[in-house]
Amino acid sequence: MLQIATGDPRPIFRQIVDGIAMKIATGVLEPGARLPSVRALAMQLTVNANTVAKAYAELTAQGMIESRKGVGVFVSTPRQTLSDIERNRRLESALERFLADIISLGFSPEEIHERVEDALGRLRENHPSRRKD
Amino acid sequence: MLQIATGDPRPIFRQIVDGIAMKIATGVLEPGARLPSVRALAMQLTVNANTVAKAYAELTAQGMIESRKGVGVFVSTPRQTLSDIERNRRLESALERFLADIISLGFSPEEIHERVEDALGRLRENHPSRRKD
Amino acid sequence: MLQIATGDPRPIFRQIVDGIAMKIATGVLEPGARLPSVRALAMQLTVNANTVAKAYAELTAQGMIESRKGVGVFVSTPRQTLSDIERNRRLESALERFLADIISLGFSPEEIHERVEDALGRLRENHPSRRKD
Amino acid sequence: MLQIATGDPRPIFRQIVDGIAMKIATGVLEPGARLPSVRALAMQLTVNANTVAKAYAELTAQGMIESRKGVGVFVSTPRQTLSDIERNRRLESALERFLADIISLGFSPEEIHERVEDALGRLRENHPSRRKD
DNA sequence: GTGGTCTAGACCACG
DNA sequence: GTGGTCTAGACCACT
């Protein structure tokens, strides 16, 4: 279900964070849903358990999941943790980074537009009415 | 002309690479244009000469600039160095990271669309209809 | 300068986070100040370098410090990263936790009041005009 | 009467311990008052009986309750089990953690003072002038 | 079984 | 030298 790509420039734990965050954001994983245990996911991805634990820790810090010792890890109900200023700051910096990453690949703005629209379209499908809180 | 920000999370050499790549991609620097020498740029930015050399090396490896011995460093005429497969892989990976970063901030696909359009619009201005090759 | 207490119920990395956060909040460490390197602090506290790195990572995630590879770790200029709702939520939960931790120690509300006032007084001294942003 | 919250980061047995300790400290449960049996409380909270037993064991070890075989579990008359040094150490440690948690949220000492006073006020109401021993 | 913490030691990226 | 990532393996707390 989750995929780790060795060619990907992102570190492993980051790929895990991104992958799970995406699943939660698109509603594939709903609030209350249980995630695979640290050890189970580590085994499945054939990475070290600490690496998965680190990814889970980051998602926990971001308020996207909650863990209960001896029980498991669960998707938490979404809330707005960041200030509006900070949200915008992060959007801007992510956008800047994204453009910096791809600009030297020689894609034209039109091509980039197309690909982003595709991706957003895929998001919208599984994501018909985003909760506001 | 080029700016190094200490607060920027990117390493210095990366900021240089991105800055120059952006200038080339947007047409501010045209093929054949001369870049400052390694030493001159290092002085101007008050960074280590090795750092500038590393940035130039990366840009050279990407085929965006070329140095002519004893003459200087110049923007090269655009060539496609990466395979289409590789370019697409990198675009996908950058896109996934971007969306993962952004989506957990609670922005709706519509909002993201708007912001990306803004940014692309800013790009298109300095970039009327470049290369399709 | 920083102290790790073996009897302390908090894990080591938490004690480091708390200690540094306190120093930043009270102005003992000012924005831009450099923190000891991961390895240096690990040596000084005779703990593993990974433990210090974990503490620094948490402070970084909280936006209190910034690290630059190959350079060092620095106190960042404070900003308001969390939404007001989230700030209040966290204040409440910290308060609840604090009271739960100490209530069974047999201190009366008056004693608790006194001790908290002492601590707040110490904060106010080094902290005469808290910046708002 | 006692509440277990699944979202609470504390383990269940801890929530039980804290909840009962709080009731005793605030005088809601007076010395000699009878507590529900392990099984009864487990049923009521729909948790495992072992979990309740563990909570009762900890409260017993702390001298806050005592069980009389074949009769039931009762709130004991308060005794000081921890040394003053140990109590103070724990208070300091809890205080440090609390302030570290809170101060990085950007609350001013004045705001913190206010909120702590509120919370202590709520405590004092059910706690007119208990033990100074 | 679950997650959390810590250690030891390796390798990489950066300046 | 700096910080960041990953592994391997240990121990603890909780259910």
Coordinates of C-alpha atoms (C1' of nucleotides) in Angstrom, one line a residue:
Chain A
M1 CA 0.0 0.0 0.0
L2 CA 2.7 2.5 0.9
Q3 CA 5.7 2.7 -1.4
I4 CA 9.3 3.7 -0.7
A5 CA 11.3 4.6 -3.8
T6 CA 15.1 4.3 -3.5
G7 CA 15.6 6.8 -6.3
D8 CA 13.5 9.4 -4.6
P9 CA 15.7 12.3 -3.3
R10 CA 13.6 12.5 -0.1
P11 CA 14.8 10.6 2.9
I12 CA 12.8 7.5 3.8
F13 CA 11.1 8.8 6.8
R14 CA 10.0 11.9 4.8
Q15 CA 8.5 9.6 2.1
I16 CA 6.5 7.8 4.8
V17 CA 5.3 11.1 6.4
D18 CA 4.3 12.5 3.0
G19 CA 2.6 9.3 1.9
I20 CA 0.5 9.0 5.1
A21 CA -0.3 12.7 5.2
M22 CA -1.6 12.4 1.6
K23 CA -3.8 9.5 2.5
I24 CA -5.2 11.3 5.4
A25 CA -5.7 14.5 3.5
T26 CA -7.5 12.7 0.7
G27 CA -9.7 10.8 3.0
V28 CA -8.3 7.4 2.2
L29 CA -7.5 7.2 5.9
E30 CA -10.3 8.5 8.0
P31 CA -10.3 9.9 11.5
G32 CA -10.1 7.1 14.0
A33 CA -8.6 4.7 11.5
R34 CA -5.8 2.6 12.8
L35 CA -2.4 2.7 11.2
P36 CA -0.1 -0.3 10.9
S37 CA 2.0 -0.8 14.0
V38 CA 5.5 0.7 13.9
R39 CA 7.1 -2.8 13.6
A40 CA 4.6 -4.1 11.1
L41 CA 5.1 -1.1 8.7
A42 CA 8.9 -1.3 9.2
M43 CA 8.8 -5.0 8.2
Q44 CA 6.5 -4.3 5.2
L45 CA 8.7 -1.5 3.9
T46 CA 11.9 -3.4 5.0
V47 CA 13.2 -0.4 6.8
N48 CA 14.3 0.0 10.4
A49 CA 11.5 0.3 13.0
N50 CA 13.1 3.5 14.3
T51 CA 12.7 5.1 10.9
V52 CA 8.9 4.4 11.0
A53 CA 8.8 5.6 14.6
K54 CA 10.4 8.9 13.5
A55 CA 7.8 9.3 10.7
Y56 CA 5.0 8.6 13.2
A57 CA 6.5 11.0 15.7
E58 CA 6.5 13.8 13.1
L59 CA 2.9 13.2 12.1
T60 CA 2.0 13.2 15.8
A61 CA 3.8 16.5 16.3
Q62 CA 1.8 17.9 13.4
G63 CA -1.4 16.7 15.1
M64 CA -2.4 14.4 12.2
I65 CA -2.2 11.2 14.2
E66 CA -2.3 10.1 17.9
S67 CA -0.5 7.2 19.4
R68 CA -1.4 5.3 22.6
K69 CA 1.2 3.1 24.2
G70 CA 0.4 -0.5 24.0
V71 CA -2.6 0.1 21.8
G72 CA -1.6 1.5 18.5
V73 CA -1.5 4.6 16.3
F74 CA -4.7 6.3 15.0
V75 CA -5.7 9.1 12.7
S76 CA -6.9 12.0 14.7
T77 CA -9.8 14.3 13.9
P78 CA -8.4 17.2 11.9
R79 CA -8.0 20.6 13.6
Q80 CA -6.4 23.9 12.6
T81 CA -3.2 23.9 14.6
L82 CA -1.3 26.6 12.7
S83 CA -1.9 30.3 12.6
D84 CA -3.1 31.8 9.3
I85 CA 0.2 33.7 9.0
E86 CA 2.2 30.5 9.4
R87 CA 0.0 28.6 7.0
N88 CA 0.5 31.2 4.3
R89 CA 4.2 31.3 5.1
R90 CA 4.5 27.6 4.6
L91 CA 2.4 27.6 1.4
E92 CA 4.6 30.2 -0.1
S93 CA 7.8 28.5 0.9
A94 CA 6.5 25.1 -0.4
L95 CA 5.6 26.7 -3.7
E96 CA 8.9 28.4 -4.0
R97 CA 10.7 25.2 -3.3
F98 CA 8.5 23.3 -5.8
L99 CA 9.2 25.8 -8.5
A100 CA 12.9 25.8 -7.7
D101 CA 13.0 22.0 -7.9
I102 CA 11.4 21.8 -11.3
I103 CA 12.3 24.9 -13.1
S104 CA 15.6 23.5 -14.2
L105 CA 13.9 20.4 -15.6
G106 CA 12.9 22.5 -18.6
F107 CA 9.1 22.2 -18.2
S108 CA 7.2 25.2 -19.5
P109 CA 4.7 27.0 -17.2
E110 CA 1.9 25.4 -19.3
E111 CA 3.2 21.9 -18.8
I112 CA 3.6 22.5 -15.1
H113 CA 0.1 24.0 -14.9
E114 CA -1.3 20.8 -16.6
R115 CA 0.4 18.4 -14.2
V116 CA -0.6 20.4 -11.1
E117 CA -4.1 20.4 -12.3
D118 CA -4.1 16.7 -12.8
A119 CA -2.8 16.1 -9.3
L120 CA -5.3 18.5 -7.8
G121 CA -8.1 16.8 -9.8
R122 CA -7.1 13.5 -8.3
L123 CA -7.2 15.1 -4.9
R124 CA -10.7 16.6 -5.4
E125 CA -12.1 13.2 -6.4
N126 CA -11.5 11.6 -3.0
H127 CA -12.0 14.8 -1.3
P128 CA -15.4 16.1 -2.3
S129 CA -16.2 18.3 0.7
R130 CA -13.3 19.2 2.9
R131 CA -14.3 19.8 6.5
K132 CA -13.5 23.3 7.6
D133 CA -12.5 23.0 11.3
Chain B
M1 CA 21.8 40.7 -8.2
L2 CA 21.8 37.3 -6.6
Q3 CA 20.7 37.1 -3.0
I4 CA 21.8 34.7 -0.2
A5 CA 19.4 34.5 2.8
T6 CA 20.9 33.1 6.0
G7 CA 17.4 32.3 7.2
D8 CA 16.7 30.1 4.2
P9 CA 16.7 26.4 5.0
R10 CA 18.5 25.6 1.7
P11 CA 22.2 25.3 1.8
I12 CA 24.1 28.2 0.3
F13 CA 25.3 26.4 -2.9
R14 CA 21.7 25.3 -3.5
Q15 CA 20.5 28.9 -3.3
I16 CA 23.0 29.9 -5.8
V17 CA 22.1 27.0 -8.2
D18 CA 18.4 27.8 -7.8
G19 CA 18.9 31.5 -8.3
I20 CA 20.9 31.1 -11.5
A21 CA 18.7 28.3 -12.8
M22 CA 15.6 30.5 -12.3
K23 CA 17.2 33.4 -14.1
I24 CA 18.1 31.2 -17.0
A25 CA 14.7 29.5 -17.1
T26 CA 12.9 32.9 -17.0
G27 CA 15.1 34.3 -19.7
V28 CA 16.7 37.0 -17.5
L29 CA 20.0 35.3 -18.4
E30 CA 20.1 34.4 -22.1
P31 CA 22.2 31.8 -23.8
G32 CA 25.7 33.1 -24.3
A33 CA 25.4 35.6 -21.4
R34 CA 28.5 35.7 -19.2
L35 CA 28.3 34.8 -15.5
P36 CA 30.6 36.4 -12.9
S37 CA 33.8 34.4 -12.2
V38 CA 33.8 32.0 -9.3
R39 CA 36.0 34.3 -7.3
A40 CA 34.0 37.4 -8.1
L41 CA 30.7 35.9 -7.2
A42 CA 32.2 34.5 -4.0
M43 CA 33.5 37.9 -3.1
Q44 CA 30.2 39.6 -4.0
L45 CA 28.1 37.1 -1.9
T46 CA 30.8 36.9 0.8
V47 CA 30.8 33.1 0.8
N48 CA 33.5 30.6 0.3
A49 CA 34.8 30.2 -3.2
N50 CA 34.4 26.4 -2.9
T51 CA 30.7 27.0 -2.4
V52 CA 30.4 28.9 -5.6
A53 CA 32.5 26.4 -7.5
K54 CA 30.2 23.6 -6.3
A55 CA 27.2 25.5 -7.5
Y56 CA 28.8 26.1 -10.9
A57 CA 29.8 22.5 -11.1
E58 CA 26.2 21.4 -10.6
L59 CA 24.9 23.8 -13.2
T60 CA 27.6 22.6 -15.6
A61 CA 26.6 19.0 -14.9
Q62 CA 23.0 19.9 -15.7
G63 CA 24.1 21.4 -18.9
M64 CA 22.8 24.9 -18.1
I65 CA 26.2 26.7 -18.1
E66 CA 29.6 26.0 -19.5
S67 CA 33.0 27.3 -18.7
R68 CA 35.5 28.1 -21.4
K69 CA 39.0 27.9 -20.0
G70 CA 40.8 31.1 -19.5
V71 CA 37.7 33.0 -20.8
G72 CA 34.9 32.7 -18.3
V73 CA 31.6 31.0 -17.6
F74 CA 28.6 31.3 -19.9
V75 CA 25.0 30.3 -20.2
S76 CA 24.8 27.4 -22.7
T77 CA 22.2 27.0 -25.4
P78 CA 19.5 24.8 -23.9
R79 CA 19.8 21.0 -24.5
Q80 CA 17.8 18.2 -23.0
T81 CA 20.2 16.3 -20.8
L82 CA 17.8 14.2 -18.7
S83 CA 15.7 11.5 -20.3
D84 CA 12.0 12.2 -20.4
I85 CA 11.5 9.4 -18.0
E86 CA 13.9 10.9 -15.5
R87 CA 12.4 14.4 -15.9
N88 CA 8.9 13.0 -15.3
R89 CA 10.0 11.1 -12.3
R90 CA 11.5 14.2 -10.8
L91 CA 8.4 16.2 -11.6
E92 CA 6.2 13.6 -9.9
S93 CA 8.4 13.4 -6.9
A94 CA 8.5 17.2 -6.5
L95 CA 4.8 17.4 -7.0
E96 CA 4.1 14.7 -4.4
R97 CA 6.3 16.5 -1.9
F98 CA 4.7 19.8 -2.7
L99 CA 1.2 18.5 -2.3
A100 CA 2.1 16.6 0.9
D101 CA 3.6 19.8 2.4
I102 CA 0.6 21.8 1.4
I103 CA -2.4 19.6 1.9
S104 CA -1.9 19.0 5.6
L105 CA -2.1 22.8 6.0
G106 CA -5.8 22.5 5.3
F107 CA -5.9 24.4 2.1
S108 CA -8.6 23.3 -0.3
P109 CA -7.7 22.2 -3.8
E110 CA -9.3 25.4 -5.1
E111 CA -7.1 27.6 -2.9
I112 CA -4.0 25.7 -3.9
H113 CA -5.0 26.1 -7.6
E114 CA -5.3 29.8 -7.2
R115 CA -1.9 30.2 -5.5
V116 CA -0.1 28.0 -8.0
E117 CA -1.7 30.0 -10.9
D118 CA -0.4 33.2 -9.3
A119 CA 3.1 31.9 -9.1
L120 CA 3.0 30.4 -12.7
G121 CA 1.6 33.7 -13.9
R122 CA 4.6 35.5 -12.4
L123 CA 6.8 33.1 -14.2
R124 CA 5.1 33.5 -17.5
E125 CA 5.7 37.2 -17.5
N126 CA 9.4 36.9 -17.9
H127 CA 9.0 33.8 -19.9
P128 CA 6.8 34.7 -22.9
S129 CA 7.0 31.4 -24.9
R130 CA 10.2 29.6 -24.4
R131 CA 11.5 26.3 -25.8
K132 CA 9.3 23.4 -26.4
D133 CA 12.1 21.1 -27.7
Chain C
M1 CA 25.1 25.2 32.1
L2 CA 22.4 22.7 31.2
Q3 CA 21.6 20.0 33.7
I4 CA 20.3 16.5 33.3
A5 CA 18.8 14.9 36.4
T6 CA 18.7 11.1 36.5
G7 CA 15.9 11.2 39.1
D8 CA 13.8 13.4 36.8
P9 CA 10.7 11.5 35.5
R10 CA 11.1 13.3 32.1
P11 CA 13.1 11.5 29.4
I12 CA 16.5 13.0 28.7
F13 CA 15.7 14.6 25.4
R14 CA 12.6 16.2 27.0
Q15 CA 14.8 17.7 29.7
I16 CA 17.1 19.2 27.1
V17 CA 14.1 20.6 25.1
D18 CA 12.6 22.1 28.2
G19 CA 15.9 23.6 29.4
I20 CA 16.7 25.2 26.2
A21 CA 13.2 26.4 25.6
M22 CA 13.3 28.0 29.0
K23 CA 16.6 29.8 28.2
I24 CA 15.2 31.1 25.0
A25 CA 11.9 32.2 26.5
T26 CA 13.7 34.0 29.4
G27 CA 16.0 35.8 27.0
V28 CA 19.2 34.1 28.3
L29 CA 19.6 32.9 24.8
E30 CA 18.8 35.6 22.3
P31 CA 17.7 35.3 18.6
G32 CA 20.7 34.5 16.5
A33 CA 22.7 33.1 19.3
R34 CA 24.5 29.9 18.6
L35 CA 23.8 26.7 20.5
P36 CA 26.5 24.2 21.3
S37 CA 27.0 21.7 18.5
V38 CA 25.1 18.4 18.8
R39 CA 28.3 16.5 19.5
A40 CA 29.6 19.0 22.0
L41 CA 26.4 19.1 24.0
A42 CA 26.2 15.3 23.9
M43 CA 29.7 15.1 25.3
Q44 CA 29.1 17.7 28.0
L45 CA 25.9 16.0 29.2
T46 CA 27.4 12.5 28.6
V47 CA 24.5 11.4 26.6
N48 CA 24.3 10.0 23.1
A49 CA 24.6 12.5 20.2
N50 CA 21.3 11.1 18.8
T51 CA 19.5 12.1 21.9
V52 CA 20.7 15.7 21.6
A53 CA 19.9 15.6 17.9
K54 CA 16.3 14.5 18.7
A55 CA 15.9 17.4 21.2
Y56 CA 17.2 19.9 18.6
A57 CA 14.9 18.4 16.0
E58 CA 11.9 19.0 18.3
L59 CA 12.9 22.6 19.0
T60 CA 13.3 23.1 15.3
A61 CA 9.9 21.7 14.6
Q62 CA 8.5 24.1 17.2
G63 CA 10.2 27.0 15.3
M64 CA 12.4 28.0 18.2
I65 CA 15.7 27.2 16.6
E66 CA 17.1 26.7 13.1
S67 CA 19.9 24.5 12.0
R68 CA 22.2 24.8 9.0
K69 CA 24.1 21.8 7.9
G70 CA 27.8 22.2 8.3
V71 CA 27.4 25.5 10.2
G72 CA 25.5 25.0 13.4
V73 CA 22.3 25.5 15.3
F74 CA 20.9 29.0 16.1
V75 CA 18.1 30.6 18.0
S76 CA 15.5 31.8 15.6
T77 CA 13.5 35.1 15.8
P78 CA 10.2 34.2 17.5
R79 CA 7.0 34.0 15.5
Q80 CA 3.5 33.0 16.2
T81 CA 3.2 29.6 14.5
L82 CA 0.2 28.2 16.2
S83 CA -3.4 29.3 15.9
D84 CA -5.0 30.9 18.9
I85 CA -7.3 28.0 19.3
E86 CA -4.4 25.6 19.4
R87 CA -2.4 27.8 21.8
N88 CA -5.2 27.8 24.2
R89 CA -5.8 24.1 23.8
R90 CA -2.2 23.5 24.7
L91 CA -2.2 25.9 27.6
E92 CA -5.2 24.1 29.1
S93 CA -3.7 20.7 28.6
A94 CA -0.4 21.7 30.1
L95 CA -2.2 23.1 33.1
E96 CA -4.2 20.0 33.5
R97 CA -1.2 17.9 33.3
F98 CA 0.7 20.0 35.7
L99 CA -2.0 19.9 38.3
A100 CA -2.4 16.2 37.8
D101 CA 1.3 15.7 38.3
I102 CA 1.4 17.6 41.6
I103 CA -2.0 17.3 43.1
S104 CA -1.1 13.9 44.7
L105 CA 2.1 15.4 46.2
G106 CA -0.1 16.9 48.9
F107 CA 0.6 20.6 48.2
S108 CA -2.2 23.0 49.0
P109 CA -3.4 25.4 46.4
E110 CA -1.8 28.2 48.4
E111 CA 1.6 26.5 48.3
I112 CA 1.2 25.8 44.6
H113 CA 0.3 29.4 44.0
E114 CA 3.4 30.6 45.8
R115 CA 5.7 28.3 43.9
V116 CA 4.2 29.3 40.5
E117 CA 4.5 32.9 41.4
D118 CA 8.1 32.5 42.3
A119 CA 8.8 30.9 39.0
L120 CA 6.9 33.5 37.1
G121 CA 8.7 36.2 39.0
R122 CA 12.0 34.7 37.9
L123 CA 10.7 34.7 34.3
R124 CA 9.6 38.3 34.4
E125 CA 13.0 39.5 35.6
N126 CA 14.9 38.3 32.6
H127 CA 12.0 39.0 30.4
P128 CA 11.0 42.6 30.9
S129 CA 9.2 43.3 27.6
R130 CA 8.1 40.3 25.7
R131 CA 8.0 40.8 21.9
K132 CA 4.6 40.3 20.5
D133 CA 5.1 38.9 17.0
Chain D
M1 CA -18.4 10.0 37.8
L2 CA -14.8 9.2 36.5
Q3 CA -14.1 9.8 32.9
I4 CA -11.8 8.1 30.5
A5 CA -10.9 10.0 27.3
T6 CA -9.5 8.0 24.4
G7 CA -8.0 11.1 22.9
D8 CA -6.1 11.8 26.2
P9 CA -2.4 11.1 25.7
R10 CA -2.1 9.6 29.2
P11 CA -2.4 5.9 29.5
I12 CA -5.7 4.7 30.9
F13 CA -4.4 3.6 34.3
R14 CA -2.8 7.0 34.7
Q15 CA -6.1 8.7 34.0
I16 CA -7.7 6.6 36.7
V17 CA -4.9 7.4 39.2
D18 CA -5.0 11.1 38.4
G19 CA -8.8 11.2 38.5
I20 CA -9.1 9.6 41.9
A21 CA -6.1 11.5 43.3
M22 CA -7.7 14.7 42.2
K23 CA -11.0 13.8 43.9
I24 CA -9.2 13.0 47.1
A25 CA -6.9 16.1 47.0
T26 CA -9.9 18.4 46.4
G27 CA -11.9 16.7 49.1
V28 CA -14.6 15.3 46.9
L29 CA -13.6 12.0 48.3
E30 CA -13.0 12.2 52.0
P31 CA -11.0 9.9 54.2
G32 CA -12.9 6.7 54.9
A33 CA -15.0 7.0 51.7
R34 CA -15.5 3.8 49.8
L35 CA -14.3 3.4 46.3
P36 CA -16.0 1.2 43.7
S37 CA -14.6 -2.3 43.6
V38 CA -12.0 -3.1 40.9
R39 CA -14.5 -5.1 38.9
A40 CA -17.3 -2.6 39.3
L41 CA -15.1 0.3 38.2
A42 CA -13.7 -1.7 35.3
M43 CA -17.2 -2.5 34.1
Q44 CA -18.3 1.2 34.5
L45 CA -15.4 2.5 32.5
T46 CA -15.4 -0.5 30.2
V47 CA -11.7 -1.1 30.6
N48 CA -9.8 -4.2 31.6
A49 CA -10.0 -5.1 35.3
N50 CA -6.2 -5.4 35.3
T51 CA -5.9 -1.8 34.4
V52 CA -8.1 -0.7 37.3
A53 CA -6.2 -3.0 39.6
K54 CA -2.9 -1.4 38.5
A55 CA -4.3 2.0 39.2
Y56 CA -5.5 1.0 42.7
A57 CA -2.1 -0.6 43.3
E58 CA -0.4 2.7 42.5
L59 CA -2.7 4.7 44.7
T60 CA -2.2 2.1 47.5
A61 CA 1.6 2.4 47.1
Q62 CA 1.2 6.1 47.4
G63 CA -0.8 5.7 50.6
M64 CA -3.8 7.5 49.3
I65 CA -6.1 4.5 49.5
E66 CA -6.2 1.2 51.3
S67 CA -8.0 -2.0 50.6
R68 CA -9.5 -4.1 53.4
K69 CA -9.8 -7.7 52.4
G70 CA -13.2 -8.9 51.8
V71 CA -14.7 -5.5 52.5
G72 CA -13.6 -3.0 49.9
V73 CA -11.3 -0.2 49.0
F74 CA -11.3 3.1 51.0
V75 CA -9.7 6.5 51.0
S76 CA -7.1 6.5 53.7
T77 CA -6.4 9.3 56.2
P78 CA -3.6 11.4 54.6
R79 CA -0.1 10.6 55.5
Q80 CA 3.1 12.1 54.2
T81 CA 4.8 9.2 52.3
L82 CA 7.4 11.1 50.3
S83 CA 10.2 13.1 51.9
D84 CA 10.0 16.8 51.6
I85 CA 13.1 16.8 49.4
E86 CA 11.5 14.4 47.1
R87 CA 8.2 16.3 47.0
N88 CA 10.0 19.5 46.2
R89 CA 12.1 17.9 43.6
R90 CA 8.9 16.6 41.9
L91 CA 7.2 19.9 42.1
E92 CA 10.2 21.7 40.6
S93 CA 10.4 19.2 37.8
A94 CA 6.7 19.5 37.0
L95 CA 6.9 23.2 37.2
E96 CA 9.8 23.3 34.8
R97 CA 8.0 21.2 32.3
F98 CA 4.8 23.2 32.6
L99 CA 6.6 26.5 32.1
A100 CA 8.6 25.1 29.2
D101 CA 5.5 23.8 27.6
I102 CA 3.7 27.1 28.1
I103 CA 6.3 29.7 27.6
S104 CA 7.2 28.6 24.1
L105 CA 3.5 29.2 23.1
G106 CA 4.2 32.9 23.5
F107 CA 2.0 33.6 26.6
S108 CA 3.2 36.4 28.8
P109 CA 3.9 35.7 32.5
E110 CA 0.8 37.8 33.2
E111 CA -1.4 35.7 31.0
I112 CA 0.0 32.5 32.6
H113 CA -0.6 33.9 36.0
E114 CA -4.2 34.6 35.2
R115 CA -4.9 31.1 33.9
V116 CA -3.1 29.4 36.7
E117 CA -5.2 31.5 39.2
D118 CA -8.3 30.4 37.5
A119 CA -7.4 26.8 37.7
L120 CA -6.3 27.1 41.4
G121 CA -9.5 28.9 42.1
R122 CA -11.5 26.0 40.7
L123 CA -9.5 23.7 42.9
R124 CA -9.9 25.8 46.1
E125 CA -13.7 25.7 45.8
N126 CA -13.9 22.0 46.5
H127 CA -10.9 22.3 48.9
P128 CA -11.7 24.9 51.5
S129 CA -8.6 24.7 53.7
R130 CA -7.1 21.3 53.8
R131 CA -4.1 19.8 55.5
K132 CA -1.0 21.7 56.1
D133 CA 0.8 18.8 57.9
Chain E
dG1 C1' 1.7 -7.6 21.5
dT2 C1' 1.9 -2.0 21.4
dG3 C1' 4.7 2.7 21.3
dG4 C1' 8.8 5.4 23.4
dT5 C1' 13.5 6.1 24.7
dC6 C1' 18.4 5.4 24.4
dT7 C1' 22.8 3.8 22.8
dA8 C1' 26.5 2.8 19.4
dG9 C1' 28.2 3.3 15.3
dA10 C1' 27.9 4.1 10.3
dC11 C1' 27.5 7.1 6.1
dC12 C1' 26.1 11.4 3.8
dA13 C1' 25.8 16.5 2.8
dC14 C1' 27.7 21.0 3.8
dG15 C1' 31.3 24.7 4.4
Chain F
dG1 C1' 34.3 20.5 11.8
dT2 C1' 28.9 20.9 11.3
dG3 C1' 23.9 18.6 11.2
dG4 C1' 20.8 14.7 9.1
dT5 C1' 19.6 10.0 8.2
dC6 C1' 19.6 5.1 9.0
dT7 C1' 20.6 0.7 11.2
dA8 C1' 20.7 -2.7 15.0
dG9 C1' 19.7 -3.8 19.2
dA10 C1' 18.5 -2.9 24.0
dC11 C1' 15.2 -1.7 27.8
dC12 C1' 10.9 0.3 29.6
dA13 C1' 5.9 1.3 30.0
dC14 C1' 1.3 -0.1 28.8
dT15 C1' -2.7 -3.3 27.5

